[in-house]
Amino acid sequence: MNGQEMIRTENLNKSFGKLHVLKDIDMSVYESEVVCLVGASGSGKSTLLRCLNFLEKKDNGGIFIRGEKVSPDTHNLNHVRQSVGMVFQHFNLFPHKTVLENIIEAPTVVKKLSKSQATEEAMELLRKVGLEDKADVYPSKLSGGQKQRVAIARSLAMKPDILLFDEPTSALDPELVGEVLATMKELADEGMTMVVVTHEMGFAREVADWIVYMDDGKIVEKDRPSEFFDHPKEERTIEFLKATMLK
Amino acid sequence: MPSFSHFFHTLNSSKGLFIDAMFLTLKLTLVSILIGIIFGLFFALLKISRVKILEYISNAYVFLVRGTPLIVQIFILYFGFSGLFLIPDFWAAALALAFHNGAYIAEIFRGTIQSVDKGQMEAGRSLGMTRGTTIRRIILPQAFRRALPPLGNQFIIGLKDSSLAAFISMNELFNVSTTLGSNNFDEMTYLLIVAIYYLVLVALLTMAVSMFEKKLAISDR
């Protein structure tokens, strides 16, 4: 209904030693959709997200990007990752580079864009996240919320088809969460395909097209936000929602 | 013990020779540390190469250097080099010291490379950069910065270690002091004098290193 399939997993499995973290995960994300992955810590949602851009190596199962099965044996993962961006919980900005240098690094080094063109595009992105006055500042001078907005701009600079967010607001002071969520909402409104691991239930309810609830390495329930929050079907979902909403 | 007036008189009259020797000591130290940095970086990169055989080579290098006395290494390299091909004494000494310093510097770099948060590598990879590019452009610049204070320390150690080059007839500080001492039958005076030269050099270097560290600390804020 929502256009092209962007990313899909088929029977995805992943173990760390004896710990079976992902169990037969089937999930698909269509173009312009926002999918929020929710669940308790250790439920496997971050690992699933990291498998999607191959930062974590799956044990078996398939990952399909735009319908094409992608594996390290047949594809250049560096190339694949250019179209699947990632925003991290701890920002992971490059501390020895200014905000602008952080953003133009990959476009100039990987895509061989000229410095002037990359700078022009970077300034455009900085305006978009409201930080154009911070271009020449080092990350250490920024607040957590500003760092995360720069990290988002840095990912966008590669013009990805899909953006993955790994608990993007979990490391932020409460008063800084809003500005990052607002930036993400703006992206969603523009039609960016997003997969977001989050504990922000308000954001999930408002912005997500689908909520995927994971527990013990499995997808327990996938539903529209209104259904998920107001009429959860699974016992474990109800328990989880009770606990998170402090009802 | 020599009298004070005798000591200061000797200190003054010998300063021409000692200052020349001091410059040779500094040159020897500087060259051996700079080449040592190249050795060190090379072997540190082997160590993190994820290629078993290269890791073994790096481990073997560090093991050999750390496991044998510097004077033995200097002699082996000196006689080894001069037996194989013509090499000026200065370069034999400099290369021997560089080979030695390189192992300690390799350990410094390995440590600081591994101390860079692994999120930096993930960020680089998630932007489509290769592992090699990420190491070169993201990890190494940060690792270098963190290596500067311990490198300064290694420089001070290297300065004092360079005295062992006296044994392959380099006219650096220590050699000049023992030669003058035995020529004048006055070993103790010249040993005390050379100790002062070393102390002054190390004090100046220590000050430079700590100024450097303060500057780094400020720009890190």
Coordinates of C-alpha atoms in Angstrom, one line a residue:
Chain A
M1 CA 0.0 0.0 0.0
N2 CA 2.9 2.3 0.7
G3 CA 4.9 1.8 -2.4
Q4 CA 8.2 -0.1 -2.7
E5 CA 9.6 -2.5 -0.2
M6 CA 12.8 -1.0 1.1
I7 CA 14.2 -3.6 3.5
R8 CA 13.1 -7.0 4.6
T9 CA 14.4 -9.8 6.8
E10 CA 13.6 -13.4 6.3
N11 CA 14.2 -15.9 9.1
L12 CA 17.0 -13.8 10.6
N13 CA 18.9 -15.4 13.4
K14 CA 21.8 -14.1 15.5
S15 CA 23.6 -15.5 18.5
F16 CA 26.3 -14.1 20.7
G17 CA 28.0 -17.3 21.9
K18 CA 25.3 -19.3 23.6
L19 CA 22.9 -16.4 23.8
H20 CA 20.3 -16.6 21.0
V21 CA 19.5 -12.9 20.4
L22 CA 17.4 -12.9 17.3
K23 CA 15.0 -15.8 16.5
D24 CA 13.5 -16.1 13.1
I25 CA 12.9 -12.4 12.5
D26 CA 10.6 -11.7 9.5
M27 CA 10.1 -8.0 9.1
S28 CA 9.6 -5.6 6.2
V29 CA 9.7 -1.9 5.8
Y30 CA 8.2 -0.1 2.9
E31 CA 9.1 3.2 1.4
S32 CA 8.4 6.3 3.5
E33 CA 7.3 4.2 6.4
V34 CA 8.4 4.8 10.0
V35 CA 8.8 1.7 12.0
C36 CA 9.4 1.9 15.7
L37 CA 11.0 -1.1 17.4
V38 CA 10.1 -1.2 21.0
G39 CA 10.7 -3.7 23.8
A40 CA 12.7 -4.2 27.0
S41 CA 16.4 -4.0 27.1
G42 CA 18.0 -7.2 25.9
S43 CA 15.0 -8.0 23.7
G44 CA 17.2 -7.9 20.6
K45 CA 15.8 -4.7 19.0
S46 CA 19.2 -3.0 18.8
T47 CA 20.9 -6.1 17.5
L48 CA 18.2 -6.4 14.8
L49 CA 18.8 -2.8 13.8
R50 CA 22.6 -3.3 13.6
C51 CA 22.1 -6.4 11.5
L52 CA 20.1 -4.3 9.0
N53 CA 23.3 -2.3 8.0
F54 CA 25.6 -5.2 8.7
L55 CA 27.4 -3.7 11.7
E56 CA 26.4 -7.0 13.2
K57 CA 26.8 -10.1 11.2
K58 CA 23.7 -12.3 11.0
D59 CA 24.2 -16.1 11.6
N60 CA 21.6 -17.1 9.0
G61 CA 18.5 -15.9 7.3
G62 CA 18.2 -13.2 4.6
I63 CA 18.4 -9.5 4.4
F64 CA 16.8 -7.9 1.3
I65 CA 17.3 -4.3 0.4
R66 CA 14.9 -3.1 -2.3
G67 CA 14.1 -6.7 -3.0
E68 CA 17.6 -7.8 -3.5
K69 CA 19.2 -10.3 -1.2
V70 CA 22.4 -8.7 0.3
S71 CA 25.2 -10.7 1.8
P72 CA 28.9 -10.0 2.5
D73 CA 29.8 -12.7 -0.1
T74 CA 28.0 -11.1 -3.0
H75 CA 27.9 -7.4 -2.2
N76 CA 30.3 -4.7 -1.2
L77 CA 28.9 -3.8 2.2
N78 CA 30.6 -0.4 2.1
H79 CA 28.4 0.4 -0.9
V80 CA 25.3 -1.0 0.7
R81 CA 25.8 1.1 3.9
Q82 CA 25.8 4.3 1.8
S83 CA 22.1 3.8 1.3
V84 CA 21.4 2.6 4.8
G85 CA 22.3 5.4 7.3
M86 CA 22.6 4.9 11.0
V87 CA 22.2 7.3 14.0
F88 CA 23.7 6.1 17.2
Q89 CA 22.7 6.4 20.9
H90 CA 26.0 8.0 21.7
F91 CA 26.2 10.1 18.5
N92 CA 29.7 8.9 17.7
L93 CA 30.6 12.3 16.1
F94 CA 34.3 12.6 15.1
P95 CA 35.7 14.7 18.0
H96 CA 38.8 15.8 16.0
K97 CA 36.7 17.3 13.3
T98 CA 34.4 20.4 13.3
V99 CA 30.7 20.0 12.8
L100 CA 31.1 20.8 9.1
E101 CA 34.0 18.5 8.7
N102 CA 32.0 15.7 10.3
I103 CA 29.3 16.1 7.7
I104 CA 31.4 16.4 4.6
E105 CA 33.8 13.6 5.6
A106 CA 31.9 10.7 4.0
P107 CA 30.6 12.6 0.9
T108 CA 34.1 13.8 0.0
V109 CA 36.0 10.6 0.9
V110 CA 33.5 8.0 -0.2
K111 CA 31.5 9.7 -2.9
K112 CA 34.3 11.9 -4.0
L113 CA 32.2 15.0 -4.0
S114 CA 34.1 18.3 -4.3
K115 CA 34.7 20.0 -1.1
S116 CA 32.7 23.1 -2.2
Q117 CA 29.7 21.0 -3.2
A118 CA 29.8 18.9 -0.1
T119 CA 30.1 22.1 2.0
E120 CA 27.1 23.6 0.2
E121 CA 25.0 20.5 0.8
A122 CA 26.2 20.3 4.4
M123 CA 25.2 23.9 5.2
E124 CA 21.8 23.1 3.7
L125 CA 21.5 20.1 6.1
L126 CA 22.7 22.2 9.1
R127 CA 20.0 24.8 8.3
K128 CA 17.5 22.0 8.3
V129 CA 18.5 20.8 11.7
G130 CA 18.8 24.4 12.9
L131 CA 22.5 24.4 13.6
E132 CA 24.0 26.4 10.7
D133 CA 25.7 28.7 13.2
K134 CA 27.6 25.7 14.7
A135 CA 29.4 24.7 11.4
D136 CA 32.9 25.6 12.6
V137 CA 32.5 24.4 16.2
Y138 CA 34.0 21.2 17.6
P139 CA 31.5 18.6 18.8
S140 CA 32.8 18.9 22.4
K141 CA 31.2 22.4 22.5
L142 CA 27.7 21.1 21.7
S143 CA 24.9 19.9 23.9
G144 CA 23.8 16.3 23.6
G145 CA 20.7 17.3 21.6
Q146 CA 22.8 19.4 19.2
K147 CA 25.3 16.5 18.8
Q148 CA 22.5 14.2 17.8
R149 CA 21.1 16.7 15.3
V150 CA 24.6 17.0 13.8
A151 CA 24.8 13.2 13.7
I152 CA 21.5 13.1 11.8
A153 CA 22.7 15.7 9.4
R154 CA 25.9 13.6 8.9
S155 CA 23.9 10.5 8.0
L156 CA 21.6 12.5 5.7
A157 CA 24.7 13.9 3.8
M158 CA 25.1 10.4 2.2
K159 CA 21.5 10.7 0.9
P160 CA 20.5 7.3 2.3
D161 CA 17.3 5.6 1.3
I162 CA 16.7 4.3 4.8
L163 CA 17.8 5.8 8.1
L164 CA 18.2 3.6 11.2
F165 CA 18.0 5.1 14.7
D166 CA 19.5 3.2 17.6
E167 CA 17.9 4.7 20.7
P168 CA 18.7 8.2 19.5
T169 CA 17.4 10.0 22.6
S170 CA 18.4 7.6 25.3
A171 CA 21.7 9.3 26.2
L172 CA 20.1 12.8 26.3
D173 CA 19.1 14.9 29.3
P174 CA 15.3 15.0 29.4
E175 CA 15.0 18.6 28.3
L176 CA 17.0 17.9 25.1
V177 CA 14.9 15.0 23.9
G178 CA 12.3 17.1 22.3
E179 CA 14.5 18.9 19.8
V180 CA 15.9 15.6 18.5
L181 CA 12.4 14.0 18.2
A182 CA 11.2 17.2 16.4
T183 CA 14.0 16.8 13.8
M184 CA 13.1 13.1 13.4
K185 CA 9.4 13.9 13.0
E186 CA 10.3 16.5 10.3
L187 CA 12.3 13.8 8.4
A188 CA 9.4 11.4 8.7
D189 CA 7.0 14.0 7.3
E190 CA 9.3 14.5 4.4
G191 CA 8.9 10.8 3.6
M192 CA 12.2 9.4 4.9
T193 CA 12.0 5.7 5.5
M194 CA 13.0 5.1 9.1
V195 CA 13.5 2.3 11.5
V196 CA 13.7 3.6 15.1
V197 CA 14.6 1.7 18.2
T198 CA 13.1 3.8 20.9
H199 CA 11.7 4.0 24.4
E200 CA 9.8 7.2 23.6
M201 CA 6.3 5.9 23.4
G202 CA 4.8 9.3 22.7
F203 CA 6.9 9.7 19.6
A204 CA 6.1 6.1 18.5
R205 CA 2.4 6.7 18.9
E206 CA 2.5 10.0 17.0
V207 CA 5.0 9.4 14.2
A208 CA 5.2 5.6 13.6
D209 CA 3.3 3.9 10.9
W210 CA 4.0 0.6 12.6
I211 CA 5.0 -0.5 16.0
V212 CA 7.0 -3.7 16.3
Y213 CA 7.2 -5.1 19.8
M214 CA 10.0 -7.5 20.5
D215 CA 10.6 -9.7 23.4
D216 CA 13.2 -12.5 24.0
G217 CA 14.6 -12.2 20.4
K218 CA 11.2 -12.5 18.7
I219 CA 8.7 -10.2 17.2
V220 CA 5.7 -10.5 19.5
E221 CA 3.3 -8.0 17.9
K222 CA 3.3 -5.7 14.9
D223 CA 0.5 -3.3 14.6
R224 CA -0.6 0.3 13.8
P225 CA 0.1 2.6 16.7
S226 CA -3.5 3.2 17.6
E227 CA -4.2 -0.6 17.7
F228 CA -1.0 -1.3 19.4
F229 CA -1.4 1.2 22.2
D230 CA -5.2 1.1 22.7
H231 CA -6.0 -2.5 21.8
P232 CA -2.8 -4.6 22.3
K233 CA -3.5 -8.3 21.4
E234 CA -0.7 -10.2 23.1
E235 CA -0.4 -10.8 26.8
R236 CA 3.3 -9.8 26.8
T237 CA 2.5 -6.6 25.0
I238 CA -0.1 -5.7 27.5
E239 CA 2.4 -6.4 30.3
F240 CA 5.1 -4.3 28.6
L241 CA 2.7 -1.4 28.0
K242 CA 1.6 -1.4 31.6
A243 CA 5.2 -1.3 32.8
T244 CA 6.2 1.5 30.4
M245 CA 3.2 3.7 30.8
L246 CA 3.3 3.3 34.6
K247 CA -0.4 2.6 34.5
Chain B
M1 CA 85.5 14.7 46.0
P2 CA 86.6 17.7 43.9
S3 CA 86.4 21.2 45.4
F4 CA 83.6 23.6 44.3
S5 CA 86.0 26.0 42.6
H6 CA 87.7 23.2 40.7
F7 CA 84.3 21.8 39.7
F8 CA 83.1 25.2 38.3
H9 CA 86.4 25.9 36.6
T10 CA 86.2 22.5 34.9
L11 CA 82.6 23.0 34.0
N12 CA 83.4 26.3 32.3
S13 CA 86.6 25.2 30.5
S14 CA 85.0 22.0 29.1
K15 CA 81.8 23.6 27.9
G16 CA 82.8 23.8 24.3
L17 CA 83.3 20.0 24.0
F18 CA 80.2 19.2 26.1
I19 CA 78.0 21.5 24.1
D20 CA 79.1 19.9 20.8
A21 CA 78.4 16.5 22.5
M22 CA 75.0 17.7 23.7
F23 CA 74.0 18.6 20.1
L24 CA 75.1 15.1 19.0
T25 CA 73.1 13.6 21.8
L26 CA 70.0 15.6 20.8
K27 CA 70.4 14.8 17.2
L28 CA 70.8 11.1 17.9
T29 CA 67.8 11.1 20.2
L30 CA 65.6 13.1 17.7
V31 CA 66.5 11.0 14.7
S32 CA 66.1 7.7 16.6
I33 CA 62.7 8.8 18.0
L34 CA 61.4 10.0 14.6
I35 CA 62.5 6.7 12.9
G36 CA 61.2 4.9 16.0
I37 CA 57.8 6.5 15.4
I38 CA 57.7 5.2 11.9
F39 CA 58.7 1.7 13.1
G40 CA 56.2 2.0 15.9
L41 CA 53.3 3.0 13.7
F42 CA 54.2 0.2 11.2
F43 CA 54.3 -2.5 13.9
A44 CA 51.2 -1.1 15.7
L45 CA 49.3 -1.3 12.4
L46 CA 50.5 -4.9 11.8
K47 CA 49.3 -5.7 15.3
I48 CA 45.7 -4.5 14.5
S49 CA 45.8 -5.8 11.0
R50 CA 43.6 -8.9 11.9
V51 CA 46.1 -10.9 9.8
K52 CA 47.5 -13.6 12.1
I53 CA 51.0 -13.8 10.6
L54 CA 51.4 -10.0 10.7
E55 CA 50.3 -9.9 14.3
Y56 CA 52.9 -12.6 15.1
I57 CA 55.6 -10.5 13.4
S58 CA 54.7 -7.5 15.5
N59 CA 54.6 -9.5 18.7
A60 CA 58.0 -11.0 17.9
Y61 CA 59.5 -7.6 17.3
V62 CA 58.2 -6.2 20.6
F63 CA 59.2 -9.5 22.4
L64 CA 62.8 -9.4 21.1
V65 CA 63.3 -5.7 21.9
R66 CA 61.8 -5.8 25.3
G67 CA 63.4 -9.1 26.2
T68 CA 67.1 -8.1 25.6
P69 CA 69.3 -5.3 26.9
L70 CA 69.6 -2.2 24.8
I71 CA 73.4 -2.4 24.8
V72 CA 73.2 -5.9 23.4
Q73 CA 70.9 -4.7 20.6
I74 CA 73.2 -1.8 19.9
F75 CA 76.2 -4.1 19.6
I76 CA 74.4 -6.7 17.4
L77 CA 73.0 -4.0 15.1
Y78 CA 76.3 -2.1 15.0
F79 CA 78.5 -5.1 14.2
G80 CA 75.7 -6.6 12.0
F81 CA 75.3 -3.4 10.0
S82 CA 79.0 -2.7 9.6
G83 CA 79.6 -6.3 8.6
L84 CA 76.9 -6.2 5.9
F85 CA 77.4 -2.8 4.4
L86 CA 79.2 0.5 5.0
I87 CA 77.2 2.6 7.3
P88 CA 78.3 5.7 9.1
D89 CA 78.6 5.2 12.9
F90 CA 76.0 7.8 13.5
W91 CA 73.4 5.9 11.5
A92 CA 74.3 2.6 13.0
A93 CA 73.7 4.1 16.5
A94 CA 70.6 6.0 15.3
L95 CA 69.1 2.9 13.7
A96 CA 69.8 0.7 16.7
L97 CA 68.2 3.2 19.0
A98 CA 65.3 3.6 16.6
F99 CA 64.8 -0.1 16.5
H100 CA 64.7 -0.2 20.3
N101 CA 62.4 2.9 20.7
G102 CA 60.2 1.6 17.9
A103 CA 59.0 -1.4 20.0
Y104 CA 58.0 0.8 22.9
I105 CA 56.4 3.3 20.6
A106 CA 54.5 0.5 18.8
E107 CA 53.0 -0.4 22.2
I108 CA 52.1 3.2 22.8
F109 CA 50.3 3.4 19.5
R110 CA 48.6 0.0 19.9
G111 CA 47.3 1.2 23.3
T112 CA 46.0 4.6 22.0
I113 CA 44.5 3.1 18.9
Q114 CA 42.6 0.6 20.9
S115 CA 41.5 3.3 23.4
V116 CA 39.6 5.1 20.7
D117 CA 35.9 4.3 21.3
K118 CA 34.6 1.6 19.0
G119 CA 31.7 3.8 18.1
Q120 CA 34.1 5.8 16.0
M121 CA 34.8 2.8 13.8
E122 CA 31.0 2.0 13.6
A123 CA 30.2 5.6 12.7
G124 CA 32.8 5.5 9.9
R125 CA 31.6 2.1 8.6
S126 CA 27.9 3.1 8.8
L127 CA 28.7 6.1 6.5
G128 CA 30.1 3.6 3.9
M129 CA 33.8 4.1 4.7
T130 CA 36.1 1.1 4.5
R131 CA 37.9 -0.2 7.6
G132 CA 41.2 1.1 6.2
T133 CA 39.8 4.5 5.4
T134 CA 38.2 4.8 8.8
I135 CA 41.4 3.8 10.6
R136 CA 43.4 6.3 8.5
R137 CA 41.0 9.3 8.7
I138 CA 39.1 8.8 12.0
I139 CA 41.0 6.5 14.3
L140 CA 44.7 7.4 13.8
P141 CA 44.3 11.2 14.2
Q142 CA 42.7 10.6 17.6
A143 CA 45.2 7.9 18.5
F144 CA 48.1 10.2 17.6
R145 CA 46.8 13.0 19.9
R146 CA 46.5 10.6 22.8
A147 CA 50.0 9.2 22.1
L148 CA 51.7 12.6 22.4
P149 CA 52.2 12.6 26.2
P150 CA 53.6 9.0 26.3
L151 CA 55.7 9.8 23.3
G152 CA 57.2 12.8 25.1
N153 CA 58.0 10.4 28.0
Q154 CA 59.6 8.0 25.5
F155 CA 61.6 10.9 24.2
I156 CA 63.1 11.5 27.6
I157 CA 63.9 7.8 28.1
G158 CA 65.4 7.7 24.6
L159 CA 67.6 10.7 25.5
K160 CA 69.1 9.0 28.4
D161 CA 69.4 5.6 26.6
S162 CA 71.4 7.4 23.8
S163 CA 74.3 7.4 26.3
L164 CA 74.8 3.8 25.4
A165 CA 75.9 4.9 21.9
A166 CA 79.2 5.9 23.7
F167 CA 80.1 2.2 23.5
I168 CA 80.2 2.3 19.7
S169 CA 82.4 5.4 19.9
M170 CA 79.8 8.1 19.3
N171 CA 81.2 11.3 20.8
E172 CA 77.9 12.1 22.5
L173 CA 77.7 13.4 26.1
F174 CA 78.6 10.3 28.1
N175 CA 81.5 9.4 25.9
V176 CA 83.0 12.9 26.1
S177 CA 82.7 12.8 29.9
T178 CA 84.5 9.5 30.3
T179 CA 87.1 10.4 27.7
L180 CA 87.9 13.7 29.4
G181 CA 87.7 12.1 32.8
S182 CA 90.3 9.5 32.1
N183 CA 92.5 11.8 30.1
N184 CA 92.6 14.2 33.1
F185 CA 92.6 11.5 35.8
D186 CA 89.5 13.3 37.1
E187 CA 86.5 10.9 36.3
M188 CA 84.2 12.1 39.1
T189 CA 84.3 15.8 38.1
Y190 CA 83.4 15.0 34.5
L191 CA 80.7 12.5 35.5
L192 CA 79.1 15.1 37.7
I193 CA 79.3 17.6 34.9
V194 CA 77.7 15.3 32.4
A195 CA 74.9 14.5 34.9
I196 CA 74.1 18.2 35.0
Y197 CA 73.9 18.4 31.2
Y198 CA 71.5 15.4 31.2
L199 CA 69.4 16.9 34.1
V200 CA 69.1 20.3 32.2
L201 CA 68.1 18.6 29.0
V202 CA 65.5 16.3 30.7
A203 CA 64.2 19.3 32.7
L204 CA 63.7 21.3 29.5
L205 CA 62.0 18.4 27.8
T206 CA 59.8 17.7 30.7
M207 CA 58.6 21.3 30.7
A208 CA 58.0 21.1 27.0
V209 CA 56.0 17.9 27.4
S210 CA 53.8 19.3 30.2
M211 CA 53.2 22.5 28.3
F212 CA 52.1 20.5 25.4
E213 CA 49.8 18.4 27.5
K214 CA 48.2 21.5 29.0
K215 CA 47.6 22.8 25.5
L216 CA 46.1 19.5 24.4
A217 CA 43.9 19.5 27.5
I218 CA 42.6 22.9 26.7
S219 CA 41.7 22.1 23.0
D220 CA 40.1 18.9 24.2
R221 CA 37.6 20.8 26.3

